[in-house]
Phi, psi and omega in degrees: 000132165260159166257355183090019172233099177308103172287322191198159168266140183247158179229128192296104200251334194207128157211125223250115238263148184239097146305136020241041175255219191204163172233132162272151152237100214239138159277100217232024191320311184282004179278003191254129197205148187254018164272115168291347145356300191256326183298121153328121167262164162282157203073357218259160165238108167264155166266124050045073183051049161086332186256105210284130160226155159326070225282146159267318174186131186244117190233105226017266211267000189273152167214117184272163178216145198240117176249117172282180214277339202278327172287347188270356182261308166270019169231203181254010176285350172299349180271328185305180199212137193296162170089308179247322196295133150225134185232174197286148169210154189203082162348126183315144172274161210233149185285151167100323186309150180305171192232076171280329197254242200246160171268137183229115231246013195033025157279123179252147198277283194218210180207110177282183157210133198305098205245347195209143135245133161231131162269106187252080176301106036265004194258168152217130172239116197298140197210139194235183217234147121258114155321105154343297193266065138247352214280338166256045182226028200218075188261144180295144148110006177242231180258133168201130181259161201232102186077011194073050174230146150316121184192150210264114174339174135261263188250138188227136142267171141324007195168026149178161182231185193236177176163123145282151179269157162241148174327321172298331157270332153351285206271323226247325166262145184314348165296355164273017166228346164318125173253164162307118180097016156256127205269127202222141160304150174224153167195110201286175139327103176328309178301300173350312186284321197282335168313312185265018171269328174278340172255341153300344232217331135336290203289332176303300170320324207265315181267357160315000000 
């Protein structure tokens, strides 16, 4: 479980193709510490854009990962490119820790796309592609992660939502540099889901 608060930009250093996945290799300097208390294990789960993997195997600032076929097809990690790519990461929560964003269980629901940027420097507001049958799991004023960060709705349609930045996310995540035609992780509200699971299952009962 995550909360959507992007601790650090990773930087996409290798990536090595295990048919039939890939293995990543993201550079993670803060993630290494001489307290082992705080140093990354193997086994430990990070999200990755939003999408929770494995660390597998660590060599200092490297932290490798095995993505399958099925995660690199249905998120954007099939895309990164060793060299240029940075992605959002975020360490797993630990019992006792605070609770900033939201719960984010690093399942990603589908894949949007960035269709509009307008920019109110330092701020920018942002406007994404949503899957319909995500669309009623999606509300203004609520929760959704994007690429894994937490972020608060604006405006919602059938087939797209809104989001303003504030300069910090800006600066701390890859959405400051998301250009129109970049394909972003979605992962709705966890209650959400249970909300329309429940009113499905409602409507079923009602039609019986």
């Amino acid at each position: 479980m995550f909360t959507g608060l992007v601790e650090t930009l990773g930087n996409v250093v290798n990536i090595v193709d295990q048919p039939p996945g890939k293995r990543l290799v993201i550079e993670a300097p803060l993630f290494r510490d001489s307290n082992p208390d705080r140093d990354v294990k193997l086994g430990d789960s990070i999200a990755i854009n939003g999408c929770c993997l494995t660390v597998i195997a660590i060599n200092g600032d490297q932290l490798a990962f095995e993505a399958g076929q099925e995660t690199l097809s249905r998120t954007n990690l099939g895309e990164l490119i060793p060299g240029e790519s940075k992605v959002n990461l975020e360490r797993s929560l630990a019992v006792g820790d605070r609770m900033g964003g939201h719960y984010v269980t690093g399942h990603i629901d589908g894949v949007g796309q960035l269709v509009e940027r307008i920019d109110d420097p330092p701020w920018a507001n942002l406007k994404f592609s949503l899957p319909e049958s995500l669309a009623d799991q999606v509300v203004s004023k609520g929760s959704i992660a994007i690429d894994g960060i937490s972020l608060t709705v604006v405006d919602v349609g059938n087939d797209y939502f809104t989001v303003a930045l504030i300069p910090h996310t800006l600066d701390v995540t890859t959405l400051g540099k998301r250009a129109p035609g970049d394909r972003i992780n979605l992962e709705t509200d966890l209650l959400a889901k249970y909300v329309q699971r429940s009113l499905h299952l409602r409507d079923c009962e009602t039609n019986s």
